[in-house]
mmCIF file of C-alpha atoms in Angstrom:
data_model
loop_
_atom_site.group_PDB
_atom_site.id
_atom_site.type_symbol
_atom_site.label_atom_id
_atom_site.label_comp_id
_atom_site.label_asym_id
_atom_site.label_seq_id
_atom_site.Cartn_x
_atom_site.Cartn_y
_atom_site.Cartn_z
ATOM 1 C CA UNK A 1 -21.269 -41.150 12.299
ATOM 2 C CA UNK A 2 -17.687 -42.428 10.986
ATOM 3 C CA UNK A 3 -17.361 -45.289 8.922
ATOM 4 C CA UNK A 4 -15.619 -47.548 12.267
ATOM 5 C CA UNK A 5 -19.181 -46.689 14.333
ATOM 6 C CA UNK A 6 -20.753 -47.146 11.629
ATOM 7 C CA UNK A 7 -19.816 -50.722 10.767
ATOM 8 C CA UNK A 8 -20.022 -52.121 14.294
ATOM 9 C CA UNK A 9 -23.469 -50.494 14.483
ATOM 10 C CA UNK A 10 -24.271 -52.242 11.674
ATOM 11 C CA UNK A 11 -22.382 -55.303 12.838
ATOM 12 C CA UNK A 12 -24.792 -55.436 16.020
ATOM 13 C CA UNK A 13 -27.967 -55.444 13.907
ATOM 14 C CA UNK A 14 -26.667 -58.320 11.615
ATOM 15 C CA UNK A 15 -25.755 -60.172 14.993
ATOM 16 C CA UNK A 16 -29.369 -59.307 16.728
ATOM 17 C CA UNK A 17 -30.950 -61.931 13.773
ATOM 18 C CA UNK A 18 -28.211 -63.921 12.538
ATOM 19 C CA UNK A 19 -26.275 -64.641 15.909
ATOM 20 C CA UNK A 20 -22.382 -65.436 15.617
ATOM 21 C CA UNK A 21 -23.001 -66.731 12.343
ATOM 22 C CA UNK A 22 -23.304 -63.552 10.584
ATOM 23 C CA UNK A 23 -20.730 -62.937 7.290
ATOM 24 C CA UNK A 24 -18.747 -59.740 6.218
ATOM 25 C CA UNK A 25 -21.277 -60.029 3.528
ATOM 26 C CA UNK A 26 -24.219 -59.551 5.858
ATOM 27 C CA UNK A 27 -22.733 -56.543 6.999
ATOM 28 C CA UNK A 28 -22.090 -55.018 4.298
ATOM 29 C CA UNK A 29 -25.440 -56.309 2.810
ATOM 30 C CA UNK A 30 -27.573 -54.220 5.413
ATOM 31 C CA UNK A 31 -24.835 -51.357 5.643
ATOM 32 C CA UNK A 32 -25.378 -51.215 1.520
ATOM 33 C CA UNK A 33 -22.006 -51.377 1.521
ATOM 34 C CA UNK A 34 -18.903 -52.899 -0.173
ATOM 35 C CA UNK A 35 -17.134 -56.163 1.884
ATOM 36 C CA UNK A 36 -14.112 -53.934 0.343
ATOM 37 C CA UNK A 37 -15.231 -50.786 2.150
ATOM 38 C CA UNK A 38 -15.376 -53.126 5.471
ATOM 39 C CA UNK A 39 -11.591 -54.731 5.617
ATOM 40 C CA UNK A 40 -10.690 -50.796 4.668
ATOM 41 C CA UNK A 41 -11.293 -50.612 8.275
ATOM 42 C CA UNK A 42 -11.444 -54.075 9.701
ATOM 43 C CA UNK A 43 -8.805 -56.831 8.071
ATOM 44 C CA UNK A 44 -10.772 -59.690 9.569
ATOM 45 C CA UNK A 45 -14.165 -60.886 11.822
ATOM 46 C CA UNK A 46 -11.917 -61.307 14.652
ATOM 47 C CA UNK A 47 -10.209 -57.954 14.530
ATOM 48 C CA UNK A 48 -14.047 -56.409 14.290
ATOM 49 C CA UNK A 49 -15.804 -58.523 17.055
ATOM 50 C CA UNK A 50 -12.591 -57.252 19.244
ATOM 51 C CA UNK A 51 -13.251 -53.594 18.545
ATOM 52 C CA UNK A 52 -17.178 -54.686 19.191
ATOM 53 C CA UNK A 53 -16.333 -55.799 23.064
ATOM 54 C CA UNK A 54 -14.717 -52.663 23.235
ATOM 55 C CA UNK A 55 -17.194 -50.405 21.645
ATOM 56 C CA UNK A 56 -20.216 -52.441 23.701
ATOM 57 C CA UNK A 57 -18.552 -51.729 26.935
ATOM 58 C CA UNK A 58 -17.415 -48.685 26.317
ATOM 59 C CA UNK A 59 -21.041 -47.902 26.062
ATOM 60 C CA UNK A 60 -21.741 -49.852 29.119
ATOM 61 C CA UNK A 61 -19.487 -47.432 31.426
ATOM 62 C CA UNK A 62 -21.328 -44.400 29.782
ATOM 63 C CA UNK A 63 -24.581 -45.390 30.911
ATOM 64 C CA UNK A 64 -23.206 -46.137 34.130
ATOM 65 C CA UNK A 65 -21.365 -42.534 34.127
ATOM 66 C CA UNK A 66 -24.634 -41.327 33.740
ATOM 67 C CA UNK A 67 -26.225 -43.464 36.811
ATOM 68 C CA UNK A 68 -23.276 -42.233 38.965
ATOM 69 C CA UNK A 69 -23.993 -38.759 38.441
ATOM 70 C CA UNK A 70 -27.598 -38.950 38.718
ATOM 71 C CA UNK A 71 -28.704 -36.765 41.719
ATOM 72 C CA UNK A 72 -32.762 -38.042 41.912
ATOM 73 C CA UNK A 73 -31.475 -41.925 42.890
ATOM 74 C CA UNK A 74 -30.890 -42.740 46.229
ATOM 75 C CA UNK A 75 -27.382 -45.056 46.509
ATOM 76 C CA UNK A 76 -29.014 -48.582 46.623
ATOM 77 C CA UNK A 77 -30.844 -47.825 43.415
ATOM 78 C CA UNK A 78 -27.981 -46.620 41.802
ATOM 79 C CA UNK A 79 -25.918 -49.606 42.973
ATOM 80 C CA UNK A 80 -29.401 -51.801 41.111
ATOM 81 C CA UNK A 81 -29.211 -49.715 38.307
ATOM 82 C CA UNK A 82 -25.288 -49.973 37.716
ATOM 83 C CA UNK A 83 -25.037 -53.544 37.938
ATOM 84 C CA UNK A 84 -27.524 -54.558 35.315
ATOM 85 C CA UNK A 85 -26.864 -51.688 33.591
ATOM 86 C CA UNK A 86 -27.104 -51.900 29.232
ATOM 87 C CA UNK A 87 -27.413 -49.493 27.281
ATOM 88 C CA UNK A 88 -31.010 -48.917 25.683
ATOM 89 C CA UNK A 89 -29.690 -49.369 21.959
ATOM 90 C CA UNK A 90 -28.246 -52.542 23.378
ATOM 91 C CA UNK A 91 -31.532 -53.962 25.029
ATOM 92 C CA UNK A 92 -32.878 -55.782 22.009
ATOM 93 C CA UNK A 93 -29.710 -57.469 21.390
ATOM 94 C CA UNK A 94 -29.552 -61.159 21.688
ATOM 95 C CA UNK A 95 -26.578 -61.171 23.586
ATOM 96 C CA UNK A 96 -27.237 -65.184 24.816
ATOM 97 C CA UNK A 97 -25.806 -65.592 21.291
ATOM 98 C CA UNK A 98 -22.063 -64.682 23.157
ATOM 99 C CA UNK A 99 -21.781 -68.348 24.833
ATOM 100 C CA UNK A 100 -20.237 -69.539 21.221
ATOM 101 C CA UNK A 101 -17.009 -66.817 21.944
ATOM 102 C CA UNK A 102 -15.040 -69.222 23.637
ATOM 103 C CA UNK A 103 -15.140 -71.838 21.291
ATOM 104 C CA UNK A 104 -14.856 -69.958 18.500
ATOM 105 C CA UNK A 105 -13.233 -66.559 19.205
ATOM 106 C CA UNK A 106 -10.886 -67.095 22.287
ATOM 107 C CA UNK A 107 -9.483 -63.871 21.967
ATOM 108 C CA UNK A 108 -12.336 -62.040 21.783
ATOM 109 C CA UNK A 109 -13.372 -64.515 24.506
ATOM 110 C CA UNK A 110 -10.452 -63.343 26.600
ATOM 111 C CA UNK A 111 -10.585 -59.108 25.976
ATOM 112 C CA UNK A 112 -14.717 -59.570 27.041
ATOM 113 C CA UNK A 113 -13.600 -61.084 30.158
ATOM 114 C CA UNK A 114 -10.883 -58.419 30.747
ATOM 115 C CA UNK A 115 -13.579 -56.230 30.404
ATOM 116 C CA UNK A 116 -16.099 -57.669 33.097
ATOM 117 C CA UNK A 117 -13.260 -57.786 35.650
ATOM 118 C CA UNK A 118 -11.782 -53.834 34.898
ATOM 119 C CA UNK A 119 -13.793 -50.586 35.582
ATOM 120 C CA UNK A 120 -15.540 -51.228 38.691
ATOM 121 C CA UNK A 121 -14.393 -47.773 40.256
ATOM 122 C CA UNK A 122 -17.952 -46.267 40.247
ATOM 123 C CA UNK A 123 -19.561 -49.891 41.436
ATOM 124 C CA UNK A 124 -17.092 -49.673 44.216
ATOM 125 C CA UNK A 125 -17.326 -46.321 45.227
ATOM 126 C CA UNK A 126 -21.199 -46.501 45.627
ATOM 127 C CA UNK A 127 -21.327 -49.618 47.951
ATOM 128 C CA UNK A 128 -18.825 -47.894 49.948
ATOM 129 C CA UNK A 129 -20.964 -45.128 49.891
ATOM 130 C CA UNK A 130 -24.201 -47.211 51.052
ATOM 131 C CA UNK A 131 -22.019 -49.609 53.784
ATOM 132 C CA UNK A 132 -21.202 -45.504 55.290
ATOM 133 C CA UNK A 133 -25.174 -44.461 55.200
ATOM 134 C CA UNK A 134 -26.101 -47.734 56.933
ATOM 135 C CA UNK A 135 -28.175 -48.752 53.539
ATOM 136 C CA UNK A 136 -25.954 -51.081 52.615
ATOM 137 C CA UNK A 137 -24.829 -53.773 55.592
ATOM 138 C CA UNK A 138 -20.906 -54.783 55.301
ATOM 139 C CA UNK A 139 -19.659 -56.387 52.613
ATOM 140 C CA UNK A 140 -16.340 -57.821 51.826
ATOM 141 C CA UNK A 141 -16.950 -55.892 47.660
ATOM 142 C CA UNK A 142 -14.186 -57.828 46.205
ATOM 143 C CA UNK A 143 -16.429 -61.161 46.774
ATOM 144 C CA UNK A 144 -19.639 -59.047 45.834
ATOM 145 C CA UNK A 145 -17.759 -58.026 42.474
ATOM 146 C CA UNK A 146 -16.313 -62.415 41.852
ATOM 147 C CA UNK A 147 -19.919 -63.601 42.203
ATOM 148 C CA UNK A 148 -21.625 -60.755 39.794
ATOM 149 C CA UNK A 149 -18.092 -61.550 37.322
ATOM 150 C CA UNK A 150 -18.706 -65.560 37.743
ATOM 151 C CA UNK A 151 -22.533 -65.032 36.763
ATOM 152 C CA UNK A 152 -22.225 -62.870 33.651
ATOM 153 C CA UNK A 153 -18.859 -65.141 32.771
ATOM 154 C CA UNK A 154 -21.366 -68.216 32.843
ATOM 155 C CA UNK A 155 -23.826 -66.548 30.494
ATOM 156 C CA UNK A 156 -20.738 -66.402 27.775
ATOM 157 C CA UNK A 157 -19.404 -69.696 28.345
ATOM 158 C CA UNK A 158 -22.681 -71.961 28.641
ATOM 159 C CA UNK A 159 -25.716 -71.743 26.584
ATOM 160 C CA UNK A 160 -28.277 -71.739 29.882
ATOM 161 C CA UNK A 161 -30.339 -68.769 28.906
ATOM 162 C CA UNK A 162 -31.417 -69.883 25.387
ATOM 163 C CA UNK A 163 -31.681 -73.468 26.774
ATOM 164 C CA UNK A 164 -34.234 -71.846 29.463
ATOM 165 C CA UNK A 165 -35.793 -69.101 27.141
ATOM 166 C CA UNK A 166 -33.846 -66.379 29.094
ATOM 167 C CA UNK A 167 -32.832 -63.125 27.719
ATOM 168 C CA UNK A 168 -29.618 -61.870 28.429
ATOM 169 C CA UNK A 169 -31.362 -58.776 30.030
ATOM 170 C CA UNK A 170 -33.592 -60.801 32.039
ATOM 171 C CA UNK A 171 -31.069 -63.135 33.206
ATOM 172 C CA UNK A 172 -28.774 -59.593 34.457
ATOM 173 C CA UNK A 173 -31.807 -58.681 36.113
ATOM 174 C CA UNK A 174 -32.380 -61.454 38.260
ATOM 175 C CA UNK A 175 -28.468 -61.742 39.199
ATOM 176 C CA UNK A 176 -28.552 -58.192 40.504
ATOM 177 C CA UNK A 177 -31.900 -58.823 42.204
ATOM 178 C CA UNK A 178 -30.598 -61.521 44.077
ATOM 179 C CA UNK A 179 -27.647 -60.428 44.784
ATOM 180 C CA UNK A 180 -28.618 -56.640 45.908
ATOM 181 C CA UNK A 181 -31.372 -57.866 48.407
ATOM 182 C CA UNK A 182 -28.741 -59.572 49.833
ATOM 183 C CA UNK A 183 -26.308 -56.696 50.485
ATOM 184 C CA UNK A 184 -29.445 -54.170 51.492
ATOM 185 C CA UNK A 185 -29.319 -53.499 55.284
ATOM 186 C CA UNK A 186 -32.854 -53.977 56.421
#
């Protein structure tokens, strides 16, 4: 693993028990590293929670990649599975914690919701694909895709999960749930 993976890895296990208020210090406390070693790479928090979005959704679209091609679901499951889609090395994350980007991080705030609204190719594709085998009724997808965007971009900007004793997964699950049984053609 190179030193970059390496330090957001470790940068995700400092955030899973110390939330947004983790230090380069932390990090490089549980890499057993040097702070040094870490601004070799990253010059600031900001800079490294901004490669973070990337590297979390980058890993994201390979799980869904993966759901896409997989020929033993039938559409409507995969269309389930791709919207609540996480990656297992992501599902223990406390990713309520992200609600404090805005405030704090507004860039990083910003690139996570350029991220939610981009790469929806494979979403789109398969709800075509289910509207065409009658499993999926008609749907006008680019209001389908603003509600499941408006959800996830209210579990960043408000703190409702923690204040209900959510998880982020959980709360994912029960948008899609809600919102696939009510685009399944019965």
């Amino acid at each position: 693993m190179e030193l970059r993976e390496q330090i957001l890895e470790g940068t995700l296990q400092v955030f899973n028990y110390k939330g947004m208020k983790f230090t380069m210090d932390d990090i490089a406390h549980n890499l057993g590293i040097s702070k040094k070693t870490i601004y070799t790479v990253f010059k600031n928090k900001e800079e490294m929670l901004l490669s973070l979005v990337d590297y979390l959704f980058d890993g994201i679209k390979e799980e869904e990649l993966l759901i896409y091609e997989d020929t033993e679901m039938d559409t409507v499951e995969k269309v389930r599975r791709i919207l609540g889609v996480l990656p297992v090395s992501y599902k223990e994350l406390d990713l309520r914690q992200l609600y404090v980007l805005k405030d704090h991080f507004p860039a990083v705030y910003t690139k996570v919701e350029e991220r939610l609204e981009n790469g929806w190719e494979m979403t789109i594709d398969l709800i075509q694909q289910g509207i065409s085998e009658g499993v999926i009724r008609p749907i006008r997808i680019p209001i389908l895709k603003m509600m499941l965007e408006a959800s996830l971009e209210q579990f960043f900007k408000r703190d409702i999960l923690i204040e209900n004793k959510i998880s982020y997964q959980e709360g994912l699950d029960d948008v899609v749930e809600i919102l696939v049984d009510g685009i399944i053609q019965y």
